[in-house]
């Protein structure tokens, strides 16, 4: 069976390659590598989410969902795959680790967009980008007074909109004054932010 969405990311270098799929140790469903999160163990046996897939040692793969991450711990599913003693702590350890990793990734993505002409920041620039068709994603602070208006305008233009942190935090991440709205102009960045935000939202 082909998992839903398996062929969507044709840009993935791993798509279609041998070894590009792994099986979730919790639910047993086979998925593309980048639809799963890698878990490895610290020297003391504690499971750790290897979000960047740059930690050595054996790894197990788990769906980035609360049920599978919890079942991997509660059902003690990691040990066999990792072929080592695993110290199963609290059932939601991996969920918490993944949420923190996603928060860090989002912050890094937003920071990386500032000052590189990859984002139009602030009301005037963001609306101009939307009007001219350059906006690929609208990011709106949760406390922005213009949220309703941006939502209407983005929907009319067929541009996705996501809410993100608050004005003070968004501005701080971008190295500028409190910011209520940002238009993302670069396709890869927009895609990465949407992916991380939607994945993070699935844990709330
Ligand atoms: Zn799973």
PDB file of C-alpha atoms and ligand atoms in Angstrom:
ATOM      1  CA  UNK A   1       0.000   0.000   0.000  1.00  0.00           C
ATOM      2  CA  UNK A   2       1.249   3.447  -0.832  1.00  0.00           C
ATOM      3  CA  UNK A   3       0.952   5.812   2.148  1.00  0.00           C
ATOM      4  CA  UNK A   4      -1.041   8.952   1.525  1.00  0.00           C
ATOM      5  CA  UNK A   5       1.178  11.744   0.261  1.00  0.00           C
ATOM      6  CA  UNK A   6       4.103   9.436  -0.481  1.00  0.00           C
ATOM      7  CA  UNK A   7       4.564  10.808  -3.974  1.00  0.00           C
ATOM      8  CA  UNK A   8       3.742  14.421  -3.287  1.00  0.00           C
ATOM      9  CA  UNK A   9       7.227  15.668  -2.543  1.00  0.00           C
ATOM     10  CA  UNK A  10       8.789  15.005  -5.912  1.00  0.00           C
ATOM     11  CA  UNK A  11      11.513  17.459  -5.007  1.00  0.00           C
ATOM     12  CA  UNK A  12      12.848  15.156  -2.318  1.00  0.00           C
ATOM     13  CA  UNK A  13      16.173  13.661  -3.310  1.00  0.00           C
ATOM     14  CA  UNK A  14      15.274  10.567  -1.350  1.00  0.00           C
ATOM     15  CA  UNK A  15      11.917  10.031  -3.013  1.00  0.00           C
ATOM     16  CA  UNK A  16      11.819   6.834  -4.977  1.00  0.00           C
ATOM     17  CA  UNK A  17      15.325   5.783  -4.020  1.00  0.00           C
ATOM     18  CA  UNK A  18      16.030   2.438  -2.447  1.00  0.00           C
ATOM     19  CA  UNK A  19      16.097   2.801   1.317  1.00  0.00           C
ATOM     20  CA  UNK A  20      13.947   5.894   1.110  1.00  0.00           C
ATOM     21  CA  UNK A  21      11.287   4.257   3.231  1.00  0.00           C
ATOM     22  CA  UNK A  22      11.235   3.094   6.816  1.00  0.00           C
ATOM     23  CA  UNK A  23       8.730   1.395   9.047  1.00  0.00           C
ATOM     24  CA  UNK A  24       7.367   3.100  12.145  1.00  0.00           C
ATOM     25  CA  UNK A  25       8.292   0.937  15.140  1.00  0.00           C
ATOM     26  CA  UNK A  26       5.014   1.860  16.855  1.00  0.00           C
ATOM     27  CA  UNK A  27       2.290   1.378  14.215  1.00  0.00           C
ATOM     28  CA  UNK A  28       4.222  -0.714  11.702  1.00  0.00           C
ATOM     29  CA  UNK A  29       3.274   1.458   8.728  1.00  0.00           C
ATOM     30  CA  UNK A  30       5.932   1.981   6.074  1.00  0.00           C
ATOM     31  CA  UNK A  31       6.467   5.603   5.076  1.00  0.00           C
ATOM     32  CA  UNK A  32       8.940   7.851   3.305  1.00  0.00           C
ATOM     33  CA  UNK A  33      11.969   8.603   5.444  1.00  0.00           C
ATOM     34  CA  UNK A  34      11.131  12.261   5.778  1.00  0.00           C
ATOM     35  CA  UNK A  35       7.634  11.457   6.989  1.00  0.00           C
ATOM     36  CA  UNK A  36       9.163   9.814  10.046  1.00  0.00           C
ATOM     37  CA  UNK A  37      11.324  11.011  12.886  1.00  0.00           C
ATOM     38  CA  UNK A  38      14.532   9.223  13.861  1.00  0.00           C
ATOM     39  CA  UNK A  39      14.999   8.170  17.460  1.00  0.00           C
ATOM     40  CA  UNK A  40      18.279   7.037  18.936  1.00  0.00           C
ATOM     41  CA  UNK A  41      19.547   6.577  22.498  1.00  0.00           C
ATOM     42  CA  UNK A  42      21.858   8.609  24.684  1.00  0.00           C
ATOM     43  CA  UNK A  43      24.784   6.785  26.360  1.00  0.00           C
ATOM     44  CA  UNK A  44      22.610   6.304  29.469  1.00  0.00           C
ATOM     45  CA  UNK A  45      19.924   4.565  27.400  1.00  0.00           C
ATOM     46  CA  UNK A  46      17.444   7.445  27.306  1.00  0.00           C
ATOM     47  CA  UNK A  47      15.663   7.756  23.952  1.00  0.00           C
ATOM     48  CA  UNK A  48      16.408  10.965  22.090  1.00  0.00           C
ATOM     49  CA  UNK A  49      14.698  12.481  19.070  1.00  0.00           C
ATOM     50  CA  UNK A  50      17.357  12.847  16.384  1.00  0.00           C
ATOM     51  CA  UNK A  51      15.499  15.535  14.494  1.00  0.00           C
ATOM     52  CA  UNK A  52      18.402  16.495  12.253  1.00  0.00           C
ATOM     53  CA  UNK A  53      19.406  12.882  11.724  1.00  0.00           C
ATOM     54  CA  UNK A  54      22.995  13.686  12.570  1.00  0.00           C
ATOM     55  CA  UNK A  55      23.502  11.550  15.652  1.00  0.00           C
ATOM     56  CA  UNK A  56      25.448   8.323  15.307  1.00  0.00           C
ATOM     57  CA  UNK A  57      24.461   4.858  16.384  1.00  0.00           C
ATOM     58  CA  UNK A  58      21.430   2.794  15.545  1.00  0.00           C
ATOM     59  CA  UNK A  59      18.212   4.596  14.909  1.00  0.00           C
ATOM     60  CA  UNK A  60      14.555   3.658  15.058  1.00  0.00           C
ATOM     61  CA  UNK A  61      11.917   5.478  13.058  1.00  0.00           C
ATOM     62  CA  UNK A  62       8.592   6.654  14.438  1.00  0.00           C
ATOM     63  CA  UNK A  63       5.673   8.645  13.029  1.00  0.00           C
ATOM     64  CA  UNK A  64       5.867  12.251  14.292  1.00  0.00           C
ATOM     65  CA  UNK A  65       2.483  11.881  15.981  1.00  0.00           C
ATOM     66  CA  UNK A  66       1.564  11.818  19.645  1.00  0.00           C
ATOM     67  CA  UNK A  67       0.032   8.298  19.482  1.00  0.00           C
ATOM     68  CA  UNK A  68       3.068   6.684  17.824  1.00  0.00           C
ATOM     69  CA  UNK A  69       5.696   8.571  19.842  1.00  0.00           C
ATOM     70  CA  UNK A  70       3.861   7.650  23.052  1.00  0.00           C
ATOM     71  CA  UNK A  71       3.351   4.030  22.017  1.00  0.00           C
ATOM     72  CA  UNK A  72       7.070   3.718  21.209  1.00  0.00           C
ATOM     73  CA  UNK A  73       7.731   4.515  24.883  1.00  0.00           C
ATOM     74  CA  UNK A  74       4.753   2.985  26.690  1.00  0.00           C
ATOM     75  CA  UNK A  75       4.796  -0.139  24.542  1.00  0.00           C
ATOM     76  CA  UNK A  76       8.600  -0.365  24.877  1.00  0.00           C
ATOM     77  CA  UNK A  77       8.941  -0.638  21.114  1.00  0.00           C
ATOM     78  CA  UNK A  78      12.394   0.882  20.702  1.00  0.00           C
ATOM     79  CA  UNK A  79      14.688  -1.681  22.262  1.00  0.00           C
ATOM     80  CA  UNK A  80      14.365  -4.381  19.632  1.00  0.00           C
ATOM     81  CA  UNK A  81      14.917  -1.968  16.776  1.00  0.00           C
ATOM     82  CA  UNK A  82      17.827  -0.232  18.481  1.00  0.00           C
ATOM     83  CA  UNK A  83      19.269  -3.524  19.711  1.00  0.00           C
ATOM     84  CA  UNK A  84      20.170  -2.098  23.093  1.00  0.00           C
ATOM     85  CA  UNK A  85      18.791  -1.502  26.571  1.00  0.00           C
ATOM     86  CA  UNK A  86      16.463   1.455  26.516  1.00  0.00           C
ATOM     87  CA  UNK A  87      15.533   3.408  29.622  1.00  0.00           C
ATOM     88  CA  UNK A  88      11.885   4.151  28.988  1.00  0.00           C
ATOM     89  CA  UNK A  89      11.073   7.255  30.963  1.00  0.00           C
ATOM     90  CA  UNK A  90       7.800   9.125  30.866  1.00  0.00           C
ATOM     91  CA  UNK A  91       5.476   8.191  27.986  1.00  0.00           C
ATOM     92  CA  UNK A  92       5.457  11.688  26.527  1.00  0.00           C
ATOM     93  CA  UNK A  93       9.233  12.248  26.572  1.00  0.00           C
ATOM     94  CA  UNK A  94       9.549  11.923  22.804  1.00  0.00           C
ATOM     95  CA  UNK A  95       6.508  14.144  22.182  1.00  0.00           C
ATOM     96  CA  UNK A  96       8.025  16.897  24.318  1.00  0.00           C
ATOM     97  CA  UNK A  97      11.402  16.541  22.635  1.00  0.00           C
ATOM     98  CA  UNK A  98       9.859  16.709  19.174  1.00  0.00           C
ATOM     99  CA  UNK A  99       7.773  19.781  20.056  1.00  0.00           C
ATOM    100  CA  UNK A 100      10.902  21.529  21.308  1.00  0.00           C
ATOM    101  CA  UNK A 101      12.796  20.546  18.165  1.00  0.00           C
ATOM    102  CA  UNK A 102       9.970  21.891  15.983  1.00  0.00           C
ATOM    103  CA  UNK A 103       9.871  25.166  17.935  1.00  0.00           C
ATOM    104  CA  UNK A 104      13.629  25.553  17.466  1.00  0.00           C
ATOM    105  CA  UNK A 105      13.364  24.701  13.773  1.00  0.00           C
ATOM    106  CA  UNK A 106      10.590  27.254  13.256  1.00  0.00           C
ATOM    107  CA  UNK A 107      12.593  29.937  14.983  1.00  0.00           C
ATOM    108  CA  UNK A 108      15.624  29.114  12.843  1.00  0.00           C
ATOM    109  CA  UNK A 109      13.546  29.186   9.649  1.00  0.00           C
ATOM    110  CA  UNK A 110      11.998  32.559  10.498  1.00  0.00           C
ATOM    111  CA  UNK A 111      15.384  34.009  11.479  1.00  0.00           C
ATOM    112  CA  UNK A 112      16.936  32.714   8.257  1.00  0.00           C
ATOM    113  CA  UNK A 113      14.328  34.569   6.207  1.00  0.00           C
ATOM    114  CA  UNK A 114      15.062  38.005   7.571  1.00  0.00           C
ATOM    115  CA  UNK A 115      17.358  40.335   5.719  1.00  0.00           C
ATOM    116  CA  UNK A 116      17.765  37.974   2.791  1.00  0.00           C
ATOM    117  CA  UNK A 117      14.943  39.237   0.597  1.00  0.00           C
ATOM    118  CA  UNK A 118      13.117  36.036   1.343  1.00  0.00           C
ATOM    119  CA  UNK A 119      10.423  37.814   3.324  1.00  0.00           C
ATOM    120  CA  UNK A 120       8.433  41.034   3.028  1.00  0.00           C
ATOM    121  CA  UNK A 121       8.104  42.229   6.617  1.00  0.00           C
ATOM    122  CA  UNK A 122       5.455  44.473   8.106  1.00  0.00           C
ATOM    123  CA  UNK A 123       1.988  45.527   6.934  1.00  0.00           C
ATOM    124  CA  UNK A 124       2.883  47.605   3.857  1.00  0.00           C
ATOM    125  CA  UNK A 125       5.559  45.309   2.440  1.00  0.00           C
ATOM    126  CA  UNK A 126       3.569  42.147   3.115  1.00  0.00           C
ATOM    127  CA  UNK A 127       0.395  43.499   1.505  1.00  0.00           C
ATOM    128  CA  UNK A 128       2.371  44.735  -1.504  1.00  0.00           C
ATOM    129  CA  UNK A 129       3.864  41.245  -1.888  1.00  0.00           C
ATOM    130  CA  UNK A 130       0.392  39.740  -1.679  1.00  0.00           C
ATOM    131  CA  UNK A 131      -1.000  42.215  -4.212  1.00  0.00           C
ATOM    132  CA  UNK A 132       1.838  41.635  -6.686  1.00  0.00           C
ATOM    133  CA  UNK A 133       1.583  37.855  -6.457  1.00  0.00           C
ATOM    134  CA  UNK A 134       5.003  37.443  -4.865  1.00  0.00           C
ATOM    135  CA  UNK A 135       3.703  36.231  -1.515  1.00  0.00           C
ATOM    136  CA  UNK A 136       3.749  32.444  -1.146  1.00  0.00           C
ATOM    137  CA  UNK A 137       2.805  32.340   2.529  1.00  0.00           C
ATOM    138  CA  UNK A 138       1.441  34.900   4.972  1.00  0.00           C
ATOM    139  CA  UNK A 139       2.641  34.610   8.554  1.00  0.00           C
ATOM    140  CA  UNK A 140       0.504  36.573  10.987  1.00  0.00           C
ATOM    141  CA  UNK A 141       1.200  37.153  14.680  1.00  0.00           C
ATOM    142  CA  UNK A 142      -1.590  35.827  16.877  1.00  0.00           C
ATOM    143  CA  UNK A 143      -2.107  39.262  18.441  1.00  0.00           C
ATOM    144  CA  UNK A 144      -2.090  41.177  15.157  1.00  0.00           C
ATOM    145  CA  UNK A 145      -5.036  43.580  14.861  1.00  0.00           C
ATOM    146  CA  UNK A 146      -5.119  42.884  11.117  1.00  0.00           C
ATOM    147  CA  UNK A 147      -5.544  39.113  11.417  1.00  0.00           C
ATOM    148  CA  UNK A 148      -9.075  39.075  10.048  1.00  0.00           C
ATOM    149  CA  UNK A 149      -8.184  41.362   7.144  1.00  0.00           C
ATOM    150  CA  UNK A 150      -5.038  39.403   6.231  1.00  0.00           C
ATOM    151  CA  UNK A 151      -7.032  36.182   6.377  1.00  0.00           C
ATOM    152  CA  UNK A 152      -9.612  37.541   3.925  1.00  0.00           C
ATOM    153  CA  UNK A 153      -7.004  38.976   1.534  1.00  0.00           C
ATOM    154  CA  UNK A 154      -4.837  35.848   1.577  1.00  0.00           C
ATOM    155  CA  UNK A 155      -7.846  33.605   0.948  1.00  0.00           C
ATOM    156  CA  UNK A 156      -8.902  35.811  -1.973  1.00  0.00           C
ATOM    157  CA  UNK A 157      -5.419  35.420  -3.479  1.00  0.00           C
ATOM    158  CA  UNK A 158      -5.211  31.699  -2.766  1.00  0.00           C
ATOM    159  CA  UNK A 159      -2.166  32.230  -0.556  1.00  0.00           C
ATOM    160  CA  UNK A 160      -1.835  30.064   2.561  1.00  0.00           C
ATOM    161  CA  UNK A 161      -1.844  31.879   5.891  1.00  0.00           C
ATOM    162  CA  UNK A 162      -0.581  30.636   9.215  1.00  0.00           C
ATOM    163  CA  UNK A 163      -0.555  32.172  12.662  1.00  0.00           C
ATOM    164  CA  UNK A 164       2.751  32.333  14.450  1.00  0.00           C
ATOM    165  CA  UNK A 165       3.782  33.501  17.940  1.00  0.00           C
ATOM    166  CA  UNK A 166       3.028  37.155  18.776  1.00  0.00           C
ATOM    167  CA  UNK A 167       4.139  40.515  17.378  1.00  0.00           C
ATOM    168  CA  UNK A 168       6.937  41.003  19.900  1.00  0.00           C
ATOM    169  CA  UNK A 169       8.381  37.524  19.373  1.00  0.00           C
ATOM    170  CA  UNK A 170       8.048  37.601  15.593  1.00  0.00           C
ATOM    171  CA  UNK A 171       9.736  41.006  15.469  1.00  0.00           C
ATOM    172  CA  UNK A 172      12.524  39.844  17.774  1.00  0.00           C
ATOM    173  CA  UNK A 173      13.192  36.799  15.600  1.00  0.00           C
ATOM    174  CA  UNK A 174      13.414  39.042  12.555  1.00  0.00           C
ATOM    175  CA  UNK A 175      15.628  41.580  14.294  1.00  0.00           C
ATOM    176  CA  UNK A 176      13.126  44.403  13.934  1.00  0.00           C
ATOM    177  CA  UNK A 177      10.289  46.164  15.744  1.00  0.00           C
ATOM    178  CA  UNK A 178       7.226  44.152  16.815  1.00  0.00           C
ATOM    179  CA  UNK A 179       5.814  42.734  13.584  1.00  0.00           C
ATOM    180  CA  UNK A 180       2.253  41.645  12.921  1.00  0.00           C
ATOM    181  CA  UNK A 181       2.602  40.190   9.448  1.00  0.00           C
ATOM    182  CA  UNK A 182       5.231  38.794   7.113  1.00  0.00           C
ATOM    183  CA  UNK A 183       4.954  37.532   3.538  1.00  0.00           C
ATOM    184  CA  UNK A 184       7.318  34.696   2.666  1.00  0.00           C
ATOM    185  CA  UNK A 185       8.631  35.065  -0.895  1.00  0.00           C
ATOM    186  CA  UNK A 186      10.847  32.029  -1.308  1.00  0.00           C
ATOM    187  CA  UNK A 187       9.213  28.669  -2.174  1.00  0.00           C
ATOM    188  CA  UNK A 188      11.546  26.410  -0.181  1.00  0.00           C
ATOM    189  CA  UNK A 189      11.263  28.569   2.914  1.00  0.00           C
ATOM    190  CA  UNK A 190       7.463  28.805   2.661  1.00  0.00           C
ATOM    191  CA  UNK A 191       7.180  25.037   2.279  1.00  0.00           C
ATOM    192  CA  UNK A 192       9.520  24.346   5.212  1.00  0.00           C
ATOM    193  CA  UNK A 193       7.675  26.771   7.508  1.00  0.00           C
ATOM    194  CA  UNK A 194       4.244  25.361   6.609  1.00  0.00           C
ATOM    195  CA  UNK A 195       5.489  21.841   7.154  1.00  0.00           C
ATOM    196  CA  UNK A 196       6.994  22.618  10.564  1.00  0.00           C
ATOM    197  CA  UNK A 197       3.996  24.703  11.690  1.00  0.00           C
ATOM    198  CA  UNK A 198       1.431  22.114  10.655  1.00  0.00           C
ATOM    199  CA  UNK A 199       3.419  19.347  12.291  1.00  0.00           C
ATOM    200  CA  UNK A 200       3.735  21.417  15.476  1.00  0.00           C
ATOM    201  CA  UNK A 201       0.003  22.203  15.408  1.00  0.00           C
ATOM    202  CA  UNK A 202      -0.798  18.501  15.286  1.00  0.00           C
ATOM    203  CA  UNK A 203       0.503  18.250  18.874  1.00  0.00           C
ATOM    204  CA  UNK A 204      -1.800  20.943  20.265  1.00  0.00           C
TER     205      UNK A 204
HETATM  206 ZN1  LIG B   1       3.477   5.189  13.426  1.00  0.00          ZN
END
